[in-house]
Each structure stands twice: as structure tokens, then as C-alpha cells.
CSV table of C-alpha atoms and ligand atoms in Angstrom, one decimal:
chain,number,residue,atom,x,y,z
A,1,MET,CA,0.0,-0.1,0.0
A,2,THR,CA,1.5,3.5,-0.9
A,3,ALA,CA,1.3,5.8,2.0
A,4,PRO,CA,-1.0,8.9,1.5
A,5,THR,CA,0.9,12.0,2.4
A,6,ASP,CA,-2.1,13.0,4.5
A,7,GLU,CA,-1.7,11.2,8.0
A,8,GLN,CA,-5.5,10.9,8.4
A,9,ALA,CA,-5.8,9.4,5.1
A,10,TYR,CA,-3.3,6.9,5.9
A,11,PHE,CA,-5.0,5.9,9.4
A,12,ASP,CA,-8.3,5.6,7.5
A,13,ALA,CA,-6.7,3.2,4.9
A,14,VAL,CA,-5.0,1.2,7.3
A,15,LEU,CA,-8.1,0.6,8.9
A,16,ALA,CA,-10.2,0.3,5.8
A,17,ALA,CA,-7.7,-2.6,4.8
A,18,ASP,CA,-8.1,-4.4,8.1
A,19,GLN,CA,-4.5,-3.9,9.0
A,20,ARG,CA,-2.8,-3.0,12.3
A,21,ILE,CA,-2.2,0.7,13.5
A,22,GLU,CA,1.4,0.4,15.4
A,23,PRO,CA,2.4,2.5,18.3
A,24,ARG,CA,4.8,4.7,16.1
A,25,ASP,CA,2.1,5.4,13.6
A,26,TRP,CA,0.0,8.5,13.6
A,27,MET,CA,-3.3,8.1,15.1
A,28,PRO,CA,-6.3,10.5,16.0
A,29,ASP,CA,-6.1,11.8,19.5
A,30,ALA,CA,-9.5,10.7,20.3
A,31,TYR,CA,-8.5,6.9,19.2
A,32,ARG,CA,-5.5,7.2,21.5
A,33,ALA,CA,-7.7,8.3,24.4
A,34,ASN,CA,-10.3,5.7,23.8
A,35,LEU,CA,-7.9,2.7,23.6
A,36,ILE,CA,-6.1,3.9,27.0
A,37,ARG,CA,-9.5,4.0,28.5
A,38,GLN,CA,-10.5,0.6,27.4
A,39,ILE,CA,-7.0,-1.1,27.7
A,40,ALA,CA,-6.6,0.5,31.2
A,41,GLN,CA,-10.2,-0.6,32.4
A,42,HIS,CA,-9.1,-4.2,31.1
A,43,ALA,CA,-6.0,-4.1,32.8
A,44,HIS,CA,-7.3,-3.0,36.2
A,45,SER,CA,-10.2,-5.8,35.8
A,46,GLU,CA,-7.4,-8.4,35.5
A,47,ILE,CA,-5.6,-7.3,38.4
A,48,ILE,CA,-8.5,-6.6,40.8
A,49,GLY,CA,-10.1,-9.8,39.3
A,50,MET,CA,-7.4,-11.8,41.3
A,51,GLN,CA,-9.2,-10.9,44.6
A,52,PRO,CA,-12.4,-12.9,44.5
A,53,GLU,CA,-10.6,-16.1,43.9
A,54,ALA,CA,-7.6,-15.4,46.2
A,55,ASN,CA,-10.4,-15.6,49.0
A,56,TRP,CA,-10.4,-19.4,48.5
A,57,LEU,CA,-6.8,-20.0,48.0
A,58,THR,CA,-5.9,-21.0,51.6
A,59,ARG,CA,-9.0,-23.1,51.8
A,60,ALA,CA,-8.9,-25.0,48.6
A,61,PRO,CA,-10.2,-28.4,49.3
A,62,SER,CA,-6.7,-30.3,47.9
A,63,LEU,CA,-3.4,-29.7,46.9
A,64,ARG,CA,-4.4,-30.1,43.2
A,65,ARG,CA,-7.1,-27.5,43.1
A,66,LYS,CA,-4.8,-25.1,45.3
A,67,ALA,CA,-2.1,-25.6,42.6
A,68,ILE,CA,-4.6,-25.0,39.8
A,69,LEU,CA,-6.1,-22.0,41.3
A,70,LEU,CA,-2.8,-20.4,42.1
A,71,ALA,CA,-1.7,-20.9,38.5
A,72,LYS,CA,-5.0,-19.2,37.2
A,73,ILE,CA,-4.7,-16.3,39.6
A,74,GLN,CA,-0.7,-15.8,38.5
A,75,ASP,CA,-2.2,-15.8,35.2
A,76,GLU,CA,-4.4,-12.9,35.7
A,77,ALA,CA,-1.7,-10.9,37.1
A,78,GLY,CA,0.4,-11.7,33.9
A,79,HIS,CA,-2.5,-10.3,31.7
A,80,GLY,CA,-2.7,-7.3,33.7
A,81,LEU,CA,1.0,-6.7,33.0
A,82,TYR,CA,0.6,-7.3,29.4
A,83,LEU,CA,-2.2,-4.9,29.3
A,84,TYR,CA,-0.4,-2.1,31.1
A,85,SER,CA,2.4,-2.8,28.7
A,86,ALA,CA,0.2,-2.4,25.9
A,87,ALA,CA,-1.1,1.0,27.3
A,88,GLU,CA,2.4,2.2,27.9
A,89,THR,CA,3.1,2.0,24.1
A,90,LEU,CA,0.3,4.4,23.7
A,91,GLY,CA,2.0,6.9,26.0
A,92,ALA,CA,0.3,6.1,29.1
A,93,ASP,CA,2.0,6.0,32.5
A,94,ARG,CA,1.6,2.8,34.6
A,95,GLY,CA,2.0,4.6,37.8
A,96,GLU,CA,-0.5,7.1,37.0
A,97,LEU,CA,-3.3,4.4,35.6
A,98,THR,CA,-2.7,2.7,39.1
A,99,GLU,CA,-3.6,6.1,40.8
A,100,TRP,CA,-6.6,6.4,38.5
A,101,LEU,CA,-7.7,3.1,39.5
A,102,ILE,CA,-7.3,3.5,43.2
A,103,SER,CA,-8.9,7.0,43.2
A,104,GLY,CA,-11.9,5.8,41.2
A,105,ARG,CA,-11.3,8.0,38.0
A,106,GLN,CA,-10.9,4.9,36.0
A,107,LYS,CA,-13.3,1.8,36.1
A,108,TYR,CA,-12.7,-1.9,36.4
A,109,SER,CA,-15.4,-4.8,35.3
A,110,SER,CA,-18.3,-4.9,37.6
A,111,ILE,CA,-18.0,-8.6,38.1
A,112,PHE,CA,-15.4,-8.5,40.6
A,113,ASN,CA,-17.3,-6.7,43.1
A,114,TYR,CA,-19.4,-9.6,43.9
A,115,PRO,CA,-18.4,-11.7,47.0
A,116,THR,CA,-17.1,-15.4,46.6
A,117,LEU,CA,-19.4,-17.2,49.1
A,118,ASN,CA,-18.3,-21.0,48.8
A,119,PHE,CA,-16.0,-22.9,46.7
A,120,ALA,CA,-18.1,-23.6,43.9
A,121,ASP,CA,-17.8,-20.0,43.2
A,122,VAL,CA,-14.3,-20.8,41.9
A,123,GLY,CA,-15.7,-23.2,39.5
A,124,VAL,CA,-18.5,-20.8,38.2
A,125,ILE,CA,-16.0,-17.9,37.8
A,126,GLY,CA,-13.9,-20.4,35.5
A,127,TRP,CA,-17.1,-21.4,33.5
A,128,LEU,CA,-19.0,-18.2,33.3
A,129,VAL,CA,-16.6,-15.2,34.1
A,130,ASP,CA,-13.6,-16.7,32.2
A,131,GLY,CA,-16.2,-17.9,29.5
A,132,ALA,CA,-17.7,-14.3,29.1
A,133,ALA,CA,-14.3,-13.0,29.1
A,134,ILE,CA,-13.1,-15.3,26.1
A,135,CYS,CA,-16.3,-14.8,24.3
A,136,ASN,CA,-15.7,-10.9,24.6
A,137,GLN,CA,-11.9,-11.0,24.1
A,138,VAL,CA,-11.6,-13.4,21.0
A,139,PRO,CA,-12.7,-10.7,18.7
A,140,LEU,CA,-10.4,-8.2,20.4
A,141,CYS,CA,-7.4,-10.4,18.9
A,142,ARG,CA,-8.4,-8.6,15.7
A,143,SER,CA,-8.4,-5.3,17.5
A,144,SER,CA,-7.1,-2.7,15.1
A,145,PHE,CA,-4.3,-1.6,17.6
A,146,GLY,CA,-1.3,-4.0,17.3
A,147,PRO,CA,0.0,-4.4,20.7
A,148,TYR,CA,-3.5,-4.9,22.1
A,149,GLY,CA,-4.7,-7.3,19.5
A,150,ARG,CA,-1.5,-9.4,19.9
A,151,ALA,CA,-1.7,-9.5,24.0
A,152,MET,CA,-5.2,-10.7,23.5
A,153,ILE,CA,-4.1,-13.7,21.7
A,154,ARG,CA,-2.1,-15.1,24.6
A,155,VAL,CA,-4.6,-13.9,27.1
A,156,CYS,CA,-7.2,-15.9,25.2
A,157,LYS,CA,-5.3,-18.9,25.2
A,158,GLU,CA,-4.8,-18.8,29.1
A,159,GLU,CA,-8.5,-17.7,29.5
A,160,SER,CA,-9.3,-21.2,27.9
A,161,PHE,CA,-7.5,-23.2,30.4
A,162,HIS,CA,-9.0,-21.0,33.0
A,163,GLN,CA,-12.8,-21.7,31.6
A,164,ARG,CA,-11.8,-25.5,31.3
A,165,GLN,CA,-10.3,-25.7,34.9
A,166,GLY,CA,-13.6,-24.0,36.1
A,167,TYR,CA,-15.8,-26.4,34.3
A,168,GLU,CA,-14.1,-29.6,35.3
A,169,LEU,CA,-14.1,-28.6,38.9
A,170,LEU,CA,-18.0,-28.1,38.5
A,171,MET,CA,-18.3,-31.5,36.7
A,172,THR,CA,-16.4,-33.0,39.9
A,173,MET,CA,-19.0,-31.3,42.4
A,174,MET,CA,-21.9,-32.4,40.3
A,175,ARG,CA,-20.8,-35.9,40.4
A,176,GLY,CA,-20.5,-35.6,44.3
A,177,THR,CA,-23.0,-35.4,47.0
A,178,ASP,CA,-26.3,-33.4,46.9
A,179,ALA,CA,-24.8,-30.8,49.2
A,180,GLN,CA,-22.2,-30.2,46.6
A,181,ARG,CA,-24.7,-30.2,43.7
A,182,HIS,CA,-26.9,-27.7,45.6
A,183,MET,CA,-23.6,-25.5,46.4
A,184,VAL,CA,-22.9,-25.6,42.3
A,185,GLN,CA,-26.7,-24.5,41.7
A,186,GLU,CA,-26.5,-21.8,44.4
A,187,ALA,CA,-23.4,-20.3,42.9
A,188,VAL,CA,-24.8,-20.5,39.3
A,189,ASP,CA,-27.9,-18.6,40.3
A,190,ARG,CA,-25.8,-15.9,41.9
A,191,TRP,CA,-23.3,-15.4,39.0
A,192,TRP,CA,-25.3,-15.9,36.1
A,193,TRP,CA,-26.9,-12.2,35.9
A,194,PRO,CA,-23.7,-10.6,36.9
A,195,ALA,CA,-21.9,-12.5,34.0
A,196,LEU,CA,-24.1,-11.2,31.5
A,197,MET,CA,-23.7,-7.6,32.6
A,198,MET,CA,-19.9,-8.2,31.9
A,199,PHE,CA,-20.6,-7.4,28.2
A,200,GLY,CA,-21.7,-3.9,29.2
A,201,PRO,CA,-25.0,-2.0,29.0
A,202,PRO,CA,-27.2,-2.5,26.0
A,203,ASP,CA,-26.4,-1.2,22.9
A,204,GLY,CA,-28.6,1.6,23.1
A,205,ASP,CA,-27.0,2.7,26.1
A,206,SER,CA,-23.4,2.3,25.2
A,207,PRO,CA,-21.9,5.7,24.2
A,208,ASN,CA,-18.6,4.2,23.1
A,209,THR,CA,-19.6,1.2,20.8
A,210,GLU,CA,-20.2,3.0,17.7
A,211,ARG,CA,-16.8,4.9,17.4
A,212,SER,CA,-14.9,1.7,18.8
A,213,MET,CA,-16.6,-0.4,16.2
A,214,ARG,CA,-15.9,2.2,13.4
A,215,TRP,CA,-12.2,2.2,14.6
A,216,ARG,CA,-12.3,-1.6,14.7
A,217,ILE,CA,-11.1,-1.7,18.2
A,218,LYS,CA,-14.4,-3.6,19.0
A,219,ARG,CA,-15.8,-6.2,16.4
A,220,HIS,CA,-19.0,-6.8,17.8
A,221,THR,CA,-21.7,-4.8,19.9
A,222,ASN,CA,-22.4,-5.6,23.3
A,223,ASP,CA,-25.6,-7.1,22.8
A,224,GLU,CA,-24.2,-9.5,19.9
A,225,LEU,CA,-21.7,-10.8,22.6
A,226,ARG,CA,-24.0,-11.3,25.1
A,227,GLN,CA,-26.3,-13.2,22.7
A,228,ARG,CA,-23.2,-15.4,21.7
A,229,PHE,CA,-22.5,-16.1,25.3
A,230,VAL,CA,-25.9,-17.1,26.2
A,231,ASP,CA,-26.0,-19.5,23.2
A,232,MET,CA,-22.8,-21.0,24.1
A,233,SER,CA,-23.8,-21.4,27.9
A,234,VAL,CA,-27.1,-23.1,27.5
A,235,PRO,CA,-25.8,-26.5,26.2
A,236,GLN,CA,-22.9,-26.3,28.7
A,237,ALA,CA,-25.5,-26.0,31.7
A,238,GLU,CA,-27.3,-28.9,30.3
A,239,ALA,CA,-24.2,-30.9,30.3
A,240,LEU,CA,-23.4,-30.0,33.9
A,241,GLY,CA,-26.9,-30.5,35.0
A,242,VAL,CA,-27.7,-27.1,36.2
A,243,THR,CA,-30.6,-24.7,35.8
A,244,LEU,CA,-29.8,-21.1,34.7
A,245,PRO,CA,-31.9,-18.9,36.6
A,246,ASP,CA,-34.0,-17.2,33.9
A,247,PRO,CA,-37.7,-18.3,33.3
A,248,GLU,CA,-37.6,-16.4,30.1
A,249,LEU,CA,-34.7,-18.6,28.6
A,250,SER,CA,-35.9,-20.5,25.6
A,251,TRP,CA,-34.8,-21.4,21.9
A,252,ASN,CA,-36.2,-19.2,19.4
A,253,ASP,CA,-36.5,-21.2,16.0
A,254,GLU,CA,-36.9,-18.1,13.9
A,255,ARG,CA,-33.9,-16.2,15.2
A,256,GLY,CA,-31.7,-19.4,15.6
A,257,SER,CA,-30.8,-18.1,19.1
A,258,HIS,CA,-32.0,-18.3,22.5
A,259,ASP,CA,-34.5,-15.6,23.8
A,260,PHE,CA,-33.6,-14.4,27.2
A,261,GLY,CA,-34.7,-12.2,30.2
A,262,GLU,CA,-33.5,-8.6,30.7
A,263,PRO,CA,-30.5,-8.2,33.2
A,264,ASP,CA,-31.1,-5.5,36.0
A,265,TRP,CA,-29.3,-2.7,34.3
A,266,ALA,CA,-30.0,-0.4,37.6
A,267,GLU,CA,-27.9,-3.0,39.2
A,268,LEU,CA,-25.1,-2.7,36.7
A,269,SER,CA,-25.0,1.1,37.0
A,270,GLN,CA,-25.0,0.8,40.9
A,271,VAL,CA,-22.1,-1.6,40.8
A,272,ILE,CA,-20.1,0.5,38.3
A,273,ALA,CA,-20.9,3.7,40.4
A,274,GLY,CA,-19.2,1.9,43.2
A,275,ASN,CA,-21.8,0.6,45.2
A,276,GLY,CA,-21.7,-3.1,44.6
A,277,ALA,CA,-21.2,-5.3,47.7
A,278,CYS,CA,-17.4,-5.4,47.3
A,279,ASN,CA,-16.5,-2.3,45.6
A,280,ALA,CA,-14.8,-0.6,48.7
A,281,GLN,CA,-13.0,-3.8,49.8
A,282,ARG,CA,-11.5,-4.3,46.3
A,283,ILE,CA,-10.0,-0.9,46.1
A,284,GLU,CA,-8.9,-0.8,49.6
A,285,VAL,CA,-6.9,-4.0,49.0
A,286,ARG,CA,-5.5,-2.9,45.7
A,287,ARG,CA,-4.3,0.4,47.5
A,288,ALA,CA,-2.6,-1.4,50.5
A,289,ALA,CA,-0.7,-3.8,47.9
A,290,HIS,CA,0.3,-0.7,46.0
A,291,GLU,CA,1.5,1.3,49.0
A,292,GLY,CA,3.1,-1.9,50.5
A,293,GLY,CA,5.0,-2.4,47.1
A,294,ALA,CA,6.5,1.3,47.1
A,295,TRP,CA,9.8,0.0,48.6
A,296,VAL,CA,10.2,-2.6,45.8
A,297,ARG,CA,9.6,0.1,43.0
A,298,GLU,CA,12.1,2.6,44.8
A,299,ALA,CA,14.7,-0.4,44.9
A,300,ALA,CA,14.2,-1.5,41.5
A,301,ALA,CA,14.7,2.4,40.2
A,302,ALA,CA,17.7,2.7,42.2
A,303,PHE,CA,19.1,-0.7,40.9
A,304,ALA,CA,18.5,0.7,37.3
A,305,ASP,CA,20.2,4.0,38.2
A,306,LYS,CA,23.3,2.1,39.6
A,307,ASN,CA,23.4,-0.1,36.5
A,308,LYS,CA,23.5,3.0,34.2
A,309,GLU,CA,26.3,4.5,36.3
A,310,MET,CA,28.3,1.4,36.0
A,311,ARG,CA,27.9,1.3,32.3
A,312,PRO,CA,31.2,2.3,30.3
B,1,LIG,N1,-18.3,-3.2,34.2
B,1,LIG,O1,-19.8,2.3,26.1
B,1,LIG,P1,-20.0,1.2,26.9
B,1,LIG,C1,-11.2,-10.2,33.0
B,1,LIG,C2,-18.4,1.2,31.3
B,1,LIG,S1,-12.5,-9.9,31.9
B,1,LIG,C3,-17.5,-1.9,34.6
B,1,LIG,O2,-20.3,-0.2,26.3
B,1,LIG,P2,-17.1,0.0,26.0
B,1,LIG,C4,-10.7,-11.8,32.9
B,1,LIG,C5,-17.7,1.4,30.2
B,1,LIG,O3,-16.2,1.3,30.5
B,1,LIG,C6,-13.3,-8.3,32.4
B,1,LIG,N2,-17.7,-0.8,33.7
B,1,LIG,O4,-17.8,1.0,27.0
B,1,LIG,C7,-10.7,-12.4,34.4
B,1,LIG,C8,-17.8,2.9,30.0
B,1,LIG,O5,-17.4,3.7,30.8
B,1,LIG,P3,-16.4,5.0,30.3
B,1,LIG,C9,-12.7,-7.1,31.7
B,1,LIG,C10,-18.4,-1.2,32.7
B,1,LIG,O6,-15.7,0.2,26.4
B,1,LIG,C11,-11.4,-13.4,34.6
B,1,LIG,C12,-19.4,2.8,30.3
B,1,LIG,O7,-19.8,1.7,31.3
B,1,LIG,N3,-12.5,-7.0,30.2
B,1,LIG,O8,-10.9,-9.5,33.4
B,1,LIG,C13,-18.9,-2.3,32.4
B,1,LIG,O9,-17.5,0.2,24.5
B,1,LIG,C14,-11.5,-13.9,35.9
B,1,LIG,C15,-20.4,2.7,28.9
B,1,LIG,O10,-20.0,1.4,28.3
B,1,LIG,C16,-12.4,-6.1,29.4
B,1,LIG,O11,-12.4,-4.9,30.0
B,1,LIG,C17,-18.7,-3.5,33.3
B,1,LIG,N4,-19.2,-4.6,33.0
B,1,LIG,O12,-17.7,-1.6,26.1
B,1,LIG,C18,-9.9,-12.0,35.2
B,1,LIG,C19,-12.8,-6.3,27.9
B,1,LIG,N5,-19.6,-2.3,30.9
B,1,LIG,O13,-15.1,4.2,30.1
B,1,LIG,C20,-10.0,-12.5,36.7
B,1,LIG,C21,-12.2,-5.4,27.2
B,1,LIG,C22,-19.4,-1.2,30.8
B,1,LIG,O14,-16.8,5.5,29.2
B,1,LIG,C23,-11.0,-13.6,36.8
B,1,LIG,N6,-13.2,-4.1,27.2
B,1,LIG,N7,-18.7,-0.4,31.5
B,1,LIG,O15,-16.4,5.8,31.4
B,1,LIG,C24,-14.4,-4.3,26.6
B,1,LIG,O16,-14.6,-5.0,25.6
B,1,LIG,C25,-15.2,-3.3,26.6
B,1,LIG,O17,-14.6,-2.0,27.2
B,1,LIG,C26,-16.7,-3.4,27.3
B,1,LIG,C27,-17.6,-2.0,27.7
B,1,LIG,C28,-17.4,-4.4,26.7
B,1,LIG,C29,-16.5,-4.0,28.8
């Protein structure tokens, strides 16, 4: 492709050809700001998302379950780091992003503001929360911004393992006692609707979707992905032997998809606004970890300075 002299025209041509914008390419300020917004929110979600499952690390019922859970939580930390790195290629400052998370200026996913009340929650988070994350993130592998799309490829591979470990845990519990089956069903009842809310508000109330799709950052609308997730989850629930807590859920032959009930959008707004069950606790834990880690950052900076001085 010959590069047009006009930078905007070149940017438009790259998007029209479904190619990638790279960090050194010219890009509109609003494209850059929108990417930083989404990538930072995504990174914060991965980091805050470690907390609900970490609640069960010390009480995992076997060494095997503990090792799996530990590996999964460590993966989430890694995802956060790839994503902060991707945001840095756009000129964002990682320290500033963390400050913005802690001060409430930037958001993170609503889903991580719900409590994990029993061990089946670990399985249900893997199955439904990581399942929803995969559904949302596989199309992001084709995001127009190179570093984001490439980070997503690796993240999605790891999310697949997370989803499977959750499903396998639930299968095991469903083959167990009545009490275990009850725990699984009770956890599904609590997580189903919040999982549907992960895809964001309905399309009519989603201010960012139109522009993000035009810029090929997002490839599908919130409602399209929510529908895909419902269609994917119904047969999985049947195979598991659990009931999804939606009396309106039914197959629609004409549409070739499931009809389903309306999530409680007022609840989503409340959780996003900081009023969910665990918002305050999640931010407090993150703040304490950040402050507790100050000495590591200082030591790393001092070490880097020392190395610079010693270089010939
Ligand atoms: N929670 O105009 P839209 C994971 C905000 S997966 C909180 O539709 P957009 C893996 C939105 O930011 C979870 N806020 O926005 C894991 C916007 O506010 P703003 C993270 C939400 O960007 C699993 C406003 O509402 N995944 O962590 C939510 O076009 C297990 C209006 O919304 C990602 O972040 C919500 N649910 O679409 C980790 C994926 N929904 O910024 C540990 C990448 C919307 O204008 C354990 N992100 N908002 O002030 C995306 O795909 C998109 O950003 C959406 C939202 C789909 C989340």
C-alpha cells in the first residue's frame, strides 16, 4: 500500500484494509484516548479480578485444586501486566493508571465486586466469568491496535485453560454429594446475571460502541456478544446438570438463538458507580498492595540507576 501523505488518510486506509495501527504510527487523539480508556479498564479488571478467587486459595480442598487456582490467579496478574504494557505503548504512564484506579477515576469490570461465598464460586467464575471474558476477547485479537490485539491472543489461550478448569471443577462437584450439587446450583444462581452484565450496557445505552466499532477496536456490539455467550452457555449448563436462573430463557427457532430475560441494568449502574457489595474492599486491598510495594519500586529504580552509572 502506498502511504498517502495525509496522515489521517493513511490511518483511515490502514483501518479500511483491516491492518494494524502500531504505536509509532500517527493516530487521532481520540483513538488513542479511547484505547487507553479500554485497555486500562481491562488491565485493572485483570488485577482486581485476582481478589475474589484469592479468597479461596488458603481453603482449597486439595493440593491439586490449590495448585490450579494459584496458577490461574498468577495468569491474571500476567494479563494485567501485558495490558499495562500495551497502554504504555500509547504513552500512558502505568503509575498514573494505578492512581486513577485507586482514586475511582477509571473503572474495572463490575463482575469483581461480587463476593465469593463458597468453593463452587471458583468453578463458576472459571466457567461463566472466564467464559464471558473469552467470548468478549476473542474478537479483540483482531483489534486494530497491534499491541492490544497481540496481547489478546496470549490472554485468550490462557483464559481457555481457566474456563476448562472451572468447568472440570463443577463437573466433579456435580458427580459428588447432594450438598455439593446444591452449592454449584446456588453459585450459578448468583453469578449468571452479573456474568451477562460483563458485556456492558445494552447497545442503545453504550456511548462508546459506535466509535470503537468504526475504529475496529471492538468488532461486535455488547448485545451481540451477550447473545453469543447465552447461546454458548445453555448447552454447557445442560451437560453439567444445572439450571440457569432465567424463566424467560428459551430457544427461538426463527432467530436461531435463545431468547432471554433482561438483566437488571439499575444494578449494573450501581455497581459501576462504586456501590456493589465489594467495591470498597477491592479498592482498599489494591491500595494497600500498591502502598506496600512502594519499596520494591524504589529499589528497582535505584538498581536501574546504579546499573546506568556502571555502564562504560
Ligand atoms: N463493568 O460504552 P460502553 C477479565 C463502562 S474480563 C464496569 O459499552 P465499551 C478476565 C464502560 O467502561 C473483564 N464498567 O463501553 C478475568 C464505559 O465507561 P467509560 C474485563 C463497565 O468500552 C476473569 C461505560 O460503562 N474485560 O478481567 C462495564 O464500549 C476471571 C459505557 O459502556 C474487559 O475489560 C462493566 N461490566 O464496552 C480476570 C474487556 N461495562 O469508560 C480474573 C475489554 C461497561 O466511558 C478472573 N473491554 N462499562 O467511563 C471491553 O470489551 C469493553 O470496554 C466493554 C465495555 C465491553 C467492557
